[in-house]
Amino acid sequence: MVERAVLLDLLKRRAEAIATRWYDAVLAEYPEQTYAAWKRESNRFANPVGHSLRAGTRTILDAVLEGADAEALRGAVTDIVRIRAVQQMSPSAAVGFVFRLKDAIRAELGDELRNGSFRDEMAEMEQRVDAVALAAFDVFAEQRELVSELRINELKRNIPWATGRTNRGVVEPG
Amino acid sequence: MSRFDEPDYYKKEELVQIQPKPPRTPWMETPVDFRPGTYIYPGKAKNLKVLDLPNPRDWAVTDVDWQLPEGWQKTILEGMADRLKRFRSFKLFMDICVRCGACADKCHFFIGSGDPKNMPVLRAELLRSVYRKDFTALGKVFGKLAGGRELTVDVLKEWFYYFYQCTECRRCSVFCPYGIDTAEITMMGRELLGLLGLYVNWVIEPVANCFRTGNHLGITPHGLADTLEFMTEDIEEATGIKIDVPINKKGAEILFFTPSGDYVAAPGIYTCMSYMLLFNELGVDYTWSTYASDGGNFGLFTSHEAMKRLNAKVYAEAKRLGVKWIMGGECGHMWRVVNQYMDTMNGPADFLEVPKSPVTGTVFENARSTKAVHIMEFMSDVIRHGKLKLDPSRNDHIRVTFHDSCNPARAMGILEEPRYVIRHACNHFYEMPENTIREQTFCCGGGAGLGTDENMEMRLRGGMPRGNAVRYVQERYGVNQLAAMCAIDRATLPTVCDYWAPGVQVTGISELVANATVFKGEKRRTHNLRLEPIPGMGAEDEESEADLVGAGAPGEGQGGMGHE
Ligand code: SF4
Ligand code: SF4
């Protein structure tokens, strides 16, 4: 129990550094020119994806450290997953960014974790990250369904009394 | 890598060395990945035939063989040489880019997708690399070393992919120190593709329809008359006012035209109803035309020639009907064609008069040459002279923001008029952040012929920066409606909002005005033009749940409306 509190405390104190490492790793999955451009621009309207990745990774990390429940985790991943669900990447890549958090924690706490300290506590922490990944998967699937629904909705916005009756009796040539 | 319980795993430095993912191949050699949802279906042979365009055939973007005509490289290079001669701007844009990168992260498609080839500078480079190889002395000798490249089928496929991922919105040009307008480079790219019969159906079918019937949807004269007539029934139901629809009326003072999107789909039709209601109220002597029945002009997204052919009907019809001047409805690209090109393309319109408002007497000096006035210019002048009785509190349930449509705003400078009108029709108006509006406005992601449903994923990427700004004002000020004076916006932004800012509905500006207007002889107004009960107007108690279909009920999105 004591160990656990100590690790959590450590993580909380280093949260900013961990989040930055994580964000950087996620950003680095984009092509080189994109990485450079998004890293440079910090305005949230000029660079909404970069901003969402930065803010979103921090939000998720805080949720993990707080031991947030499933619903809260979903909320935390939504911003980022909504974006990645429509970018040119495979589903596994779209949600796989979550696992880079494990790397970021281990990279940041390298010295403290040396020689196997906090082994059980880290395992628990990593389980929480896995829960985030599952939440991300749920959100991803929902967003993809929404994309299909939006396609259908566009057709539905056509007004039946207009499309159905405007060209009565007229045969389209060709 | 070692296991996590081995000491090696914790070597911090190894994990700190983060490198961005290098492209597998240099950008010029990376072939495009035609993923469903990111490209538009090709133009059907029947549509190309209507327009006498080359190489009509039915094909698929994912086909390996695009059935290109014999000697196609020569066709493209000659087409390029011809255009370099005809369009000075094209030659200039090919030569003067210093690759400073100021435009690089300004395109909404790059911002949303992260694909470097959506950086305007690289989009232009798709053409420029071929130009450099074949049209510059250095390129002819050094080829690739001078940044040139061979025109291959893969290069052509890349053109097709990326020139239909540009909405010709011109945002990039605002940031370029040389004023290079990538929209014009895209136009050239599309023209060149067209020489080989490479079109997208979402553009070329409307063009073919328009060529035959005068409007993009192929609506026949009696079909249009019926449609407008049906609208008057809803108008009467909402307001108690019975209006006449003047069609092909010779000697009317004004020829009014609007994009055909306003005839057939929500929420555009409410804007269309509003035009008619407001003209009726103001006693404007105007007419619709069943021939010049579309202000929209997808020729703009095809070629200079196609644009001119489709636009010719406007002045011709103005002449035939003997009107004095022309007014255009709430449209974006239509306004660019009418305001920027019509005069030189199909003018001079010396048989028309300088537009003078019959309501206020204001002379629109700015339209002295084109003889065409935008409805927002007209309406803001009407409101300024107090000629409409407005009760903005009727819109008090609406917290509205305004999307500057690329063409009227950035390209044509109509920035203040729509804001003036909205402020007088609504009490709750909130601007989006300043680097997302006015000249810097973000495109809806569906302009320039990209707004089709098979291209949904790409449109959502492109619509992301706009949607992001909408969500910001939604969260901050409780904004629940997004006003736009463009028919493409009214068709595509509902989708952008449903994805990026769910809960925000899209409206035209005239609709806001009509809903706020106290009409002479109106009945007690309990319902708006969508036939939804107006909160606070006493209709709620009488309403059953069933009448609320499409009224933005939770989970409904903007999918339906109450006419089924
Ligand atoms: S801003 Fe202008 S000069 Fe600079 S890279 Fe872009 S197009 Fe070229
Ligand atoms: S014109 Fe618009 S869509 Fe085209 S490259 Fe420039 S910013 Fe992008």
PDB file of C-alpha atoms in Angstrom, chain B residues 211-320:
ATOM      1  CA  PHE B 211     -26.012  22.533 -69.576  1.00  0.00           C
ATOM      2  CA  ARG B 212     -29.253  20.784 -70.526  1.00  0.00           C
ATOM      3  CA  THR B 213     -31.751  22.267 -68.090  1.00  0.00           C
ATOM      4  CA  GLY B 214     -30.192  25.367 -66.569  1.00  0.00           C
ATOM      5  CA  ASN B 215     -29.712  23.889 -63.138  1.00  0.00           C
ATOM      6  CA  HIS B 216     -27.437  21.343 -61.513  1.00  0.00           C
ATOM      7  CA  LEU B 217     -30.176  18.991 -60.447  1.00  0.00           C
ATOM      8  CA  GLY B 218     -31.819  18.753 -63.826  1.00  0.00           C
ATOM      9  CA  ILE B 219     -35.057  20.224 -62.492  1.00  0.00           C
ATOM     10  CA  THR B 220     -37.428  20.930 -65.353  1.00  0.00           C
ATOM     11  CA  PRO B 221     -39.391  24.191 -65.647  1.00  0.00           C
ATOM     12  CA  HIS B 222     -42.661  22.761 -64.331  1.00  0.00           C
ATOM     13  CA  GLY B 223     -40.704  20.896 -61.654  1.00  0.00           C
ATOM     14  CA  LEU B 224     -39.247  24.131 -60.399  1.00  0.00           C
ATOM     15  CA  ALA B 225     -42.628  25.826 -60.474  1.00  0.00           C
ATOM     16  CA  ASP B 226     -44.105  22.974 -58.433  1.00  0.00           C
ATOM     17  CA  THR B 227     -41.278  23.091 -55.917  1.00  0.00           C
ATOM     18  CA  LEU B 228     -41.673  26.797 -55.270  1.00  0.00           C
ATOM     19  CA  GLU B 229     -45.422  26.363 -55.110  1.00  0.00           C
ATOM     20  CA  PHE B 230     -45.066  23.680 -52.426  1.00  0.00           C
ATOM     21  CA  MET B 231     -42.932  26.033 -50.428  1.00  0.00           C
ATOM     22  CA  THR B 232     -45.700  28.611 -50.382  1.00  0.00           C
ATOM     23  CA  GLU B 233     -47.922  26.069 -48.655  1.00  0.00           C
ATOM     24  CA  ASP B 234     -45.463  25.780 -45.789  1.00  0.00           C
ATOM     25  CA  ILE B 235     -45.017  29.516 -45.707  1.00  0.00           C
ATOM     26  CA  GLU B 236     -48.749  29.926 -45.307  1.00  0.00           C
ATOM     27  CA  GLU B 237     -48.884  27.314 -42.583  1.00  0.00           C
ATOM     28  CA  ALA B 238     -46.151  29.030 -40.593  1.00  0.00           C
ATOM     29  CA  THR B 239     -47.152  32.644 -41.099  1.00  0.00           C
ATOM     30  CA  GLY B 240     -50.699  32.702 -42.434  1.00  0.00           C
ATOM     31  CA  ILE B 241     -49.489  34.630 -45.435  1.00  0.00           C
ATOM     32  CA  LYS B 242     -50.344  33.545 -48.941  1.00  0.00           C
ATOM     33  CA  ILE B 243     -47.765  34.606 -51.453  1.00  0.00           C
ATOM     34  CA  ASP B 244     -47.523  34.522 -55.213  1.00  0.00           C
ATOM     35  CA  VAL B 245     -44.496  33.087 -56.950  1.00  0.00           C
ATOM     36  CA  PRO B 246     -43.517  35.155 -59.970  1.00  0.00           C
ATOM     37  CA  ILE B 247     -41.998  32.871 -62.595  1.00  0.00           C
ATOM     38  CA  ASN B 248     -40.574  33.947 -65.965  1.00  0.00           C
ATOM     39  CA  LYS B 249     -42.373  37.261 -65.540  1.00  0.00           C
ATOM     40  CA  LYS B 250     -41.477  39.577 -68.378  1.00  0.00           C
ATOM     41  CA  GLY B 251     -40.784  43.147 -67.436  1.00  0.00           C
ATOM     42  CA  ALA B 252     -40.147  42.402 -63.762  1.00  0.00           C
ATOM     43  CA  GLU B 253     -37.653  44.768 -62.233  1.00  0.00           C
ATOM     44  CA  ILE B 254     -35.276  42.142 -60.841  1.00  0.00           C
ATOM     45  CA  LEU B 255     -34.202  38.692 -61.976  1.00  0.00           C
ATOM     46  CA  PHE B 256     -33.567  36.655 -58.844  1.00  0.00           C
ATOM     47  CA  PHE B 257     -31.563  33.458 -58.875  1.00  0.00           C
ATOM     48  CA  THR B 258     -30.089  31.196 -56.272  1.00  0.00           C
ATOM     49  CA  PRO B 259     -28.209  27.882 -56.147  1.00  0.00           C
ATOM     50  CA  SER B 260     -30.405  24.858 -56.747  1.00  0.00           C
ATOM     51  CA  GLY B 261     -29.387  23.425 -53.386  1.00  0.00           C
ATOM     52  CA  ASP B 262     -31.956  25.832 -51.971  1.00  0.00           C
ATOM     53  CA  TYR B 263     -34.780  24.005 -53.777  1.00  0.00           C
ATOM     54  CA  VAL B 264     -34.423  20.488 -52.564  1.00  0.00           C
ATOM     55  CA  ALA B 265     -32.750  19.973 -49.222  1.00  0.00           C
ATOM     56  CA  ALA B 266     -33.018  21.092 -45.625  1.00  0.00           C
ATOM     57  CA  PRO B 267     -31.973  23.563 -44.391  1.00  0.00           C
ATOM     58  CA  GLY B 268     -31.528  25.361 -47.751  1.00  0.00           C
ATOM     59  CA  ILE B 269     -35.240  25.268 -48.569  1.00  0.00           C
ATOM     60  CA  TYR B 270     -36.039  27.383 -45.516  1.00  0.00           C
ATOM     61  CA  THR B 271     -33.685  30.013 -46.861  1.00  0.00           C
ATOM     62  CA  CYS B 272     -35.500  29.829 -50.170  1.00  0.00           C
ATOM     63  CA  MET B 273     -38.889  30.260 -48.496  1.00  0.00           C
ATOM     64  CA  SER B 274     -37.472  33.242 -46.672  1.00  0.00           C
ATOM     65  CA  TYR B 275     -36.412  35.004 -49.851  1.00  0.00           C
ATOM     66  CA  MET B 276     -39.952  34.758 -51.171  1.00  0.00           C
ATOM     67  CA  LEU B 277     -41.559  35.857 -47.925  1.00  0.00           C
ATOM     68  CA  LEU B 278     -39.283  38.854 -47.564  1.00  0.00           C
ATOM     69  CA  PHE B 279     -39.655  39.985 -51.187  1.00  0.00           C
ATOM     70  CA  ASN B 280     -43.405  39.694 -50.779  1.00  0.00           C
ATOM     71  CA  GLU B 281     -43.329  41.786 -47.632  1.00  0.00           C
ATOM     72  CA  LEU B 282     -41.164  44.459 -49.220  1.00  0.00           C
ATOM     73  CA  GLY B 283     -43.225  44.535 -52.411  1.00  0.00           C
ATOM     74  CA  VAL B 284     -40.223  43.755 -54.594  1.00  0.00           C
ATOM     75  CA  ASP B 285     -41.074  43.286 -58.263  1.00  0.00           C
ATOM     76  CA  TYR B 286     -38.912  40.277 -59.085  1.00  0.00           C
ATOM     77  CA  THR B 287     -39.051  37.050 -61.005  1.00  0.00           C
ATOM     78  CA  TRP B 288     -37.635  33.569 -60.903  1.00  0.00           C
ATOM     79  CA  SER B 289     -36.481  32.067 -64.157  1.00  0.00           C
ATOM     80  CA  THR B 290     -36.963  28.418 -65.001  1.00  0.00           C
ATOM     81  CA  TYR B 291     -34.070  28.671 -67.441  1.00  0.00           C
ATOM     82  CA  ALA B 292     -31.535  30.627 -65.389  1.00  0.00           C
ATOM     83  CA  SER B 293     -32.721  28.536 -62.488  1.00  0.00           C
ATOM     84  CA  ASP B 294     -29.358  27.935 -60.842  1.00  0.00           C
ATOM     85  CA  GLY B 295     -26.907  30.517 -59.644  1.00  0.00           C
ATOM     86  CA  GLY B 296     -24.516  27.771 -58.724  1.00  0.00           C
ATOM     87  CA  ASN B 297     -21.913  26.984 -61.346  1.00  0.00           C
ATOM     88  CA  PHE B 298     -19.897  23.811 -61.010  1.00  0.00           C
ATOM     89  CA  GLY B 299     -18.182  24.887 -64.207  1.00  0.00           C
ATOM     90  CA  LEU B 300     -15.959  26.902 -61.874  1.00  0.00           C
ATOM     91  CA  PHE B 301     -14.658  23.590 -60.569  1.00  0.00           C
ATOM     92  CA  THR B 302     -14.246  22.161 -64.071  1.00  0.00           C
ATOM     93  CA  SER B 303     -12.690  24.620 -66.487  1.00  0.00           C
ATOM     94  CA  HIS B 304     -12.897  28.237 -67.568  1.00  0.00           C
ATOM     95  CA  GLU B 305     -14.815  27.123 -70.639  1.00  0.00           C
ATOM     96  CA  ALA B 306     -17.398  25.125 -68.684  1.00  0.00           C
ATOM     97  CA  MET B 307     -17.932  27.991 -66.270  1.00  0.00           C
ATOM     98  CA  LYS B 308     -18.538  30.402 -69.106  1.00  0.00           C
ATOM     99  CA  ARG B 309     -20.951  28.070 -70.876  1.00  0.00           C
ATOM    100  CA  LEU B 310     -23.077  27.591 -67.770  1.00  0.00           C
ATOM    101  CA  ASN B 311     -23.047  31.230 -66.785  1.00  0.00           C
ATOM    102  CA  ALA B 312     -24.126  32.508 -70.197  1.00  0.00           C
ATOM    103  CA  LYS B 313     -27.795  31.919 -69.393  1.00  0.00           C
ATOM    104  CA  VAL B 314     -27.882  34.592 -66.697  1.00  0.00           C
ATOM    105  CA  TYR B 315     -27.431  37.689 -68.845  1.00  0.00           C
ATOM    106  CA  ALA B 316     -29.301  36.005 -71.697  1.00  0.00           C
ATOM    107  CA  GLU B 317     -32.319  35.458 -69.486  1.00  0.00           C
ATOM    108  CA  ALA B 318     -32.089  38.944 -68.000  1.00  0.00           C
ATOM    109  CA  LYS B 319     -32.266  40.263 -71.537  1.00  0.00           C
ATOM    110  CA  ARG B 320     -35.115  37.998 -72.605  1.00  0.00           C
TER     111      ARG B 320
END
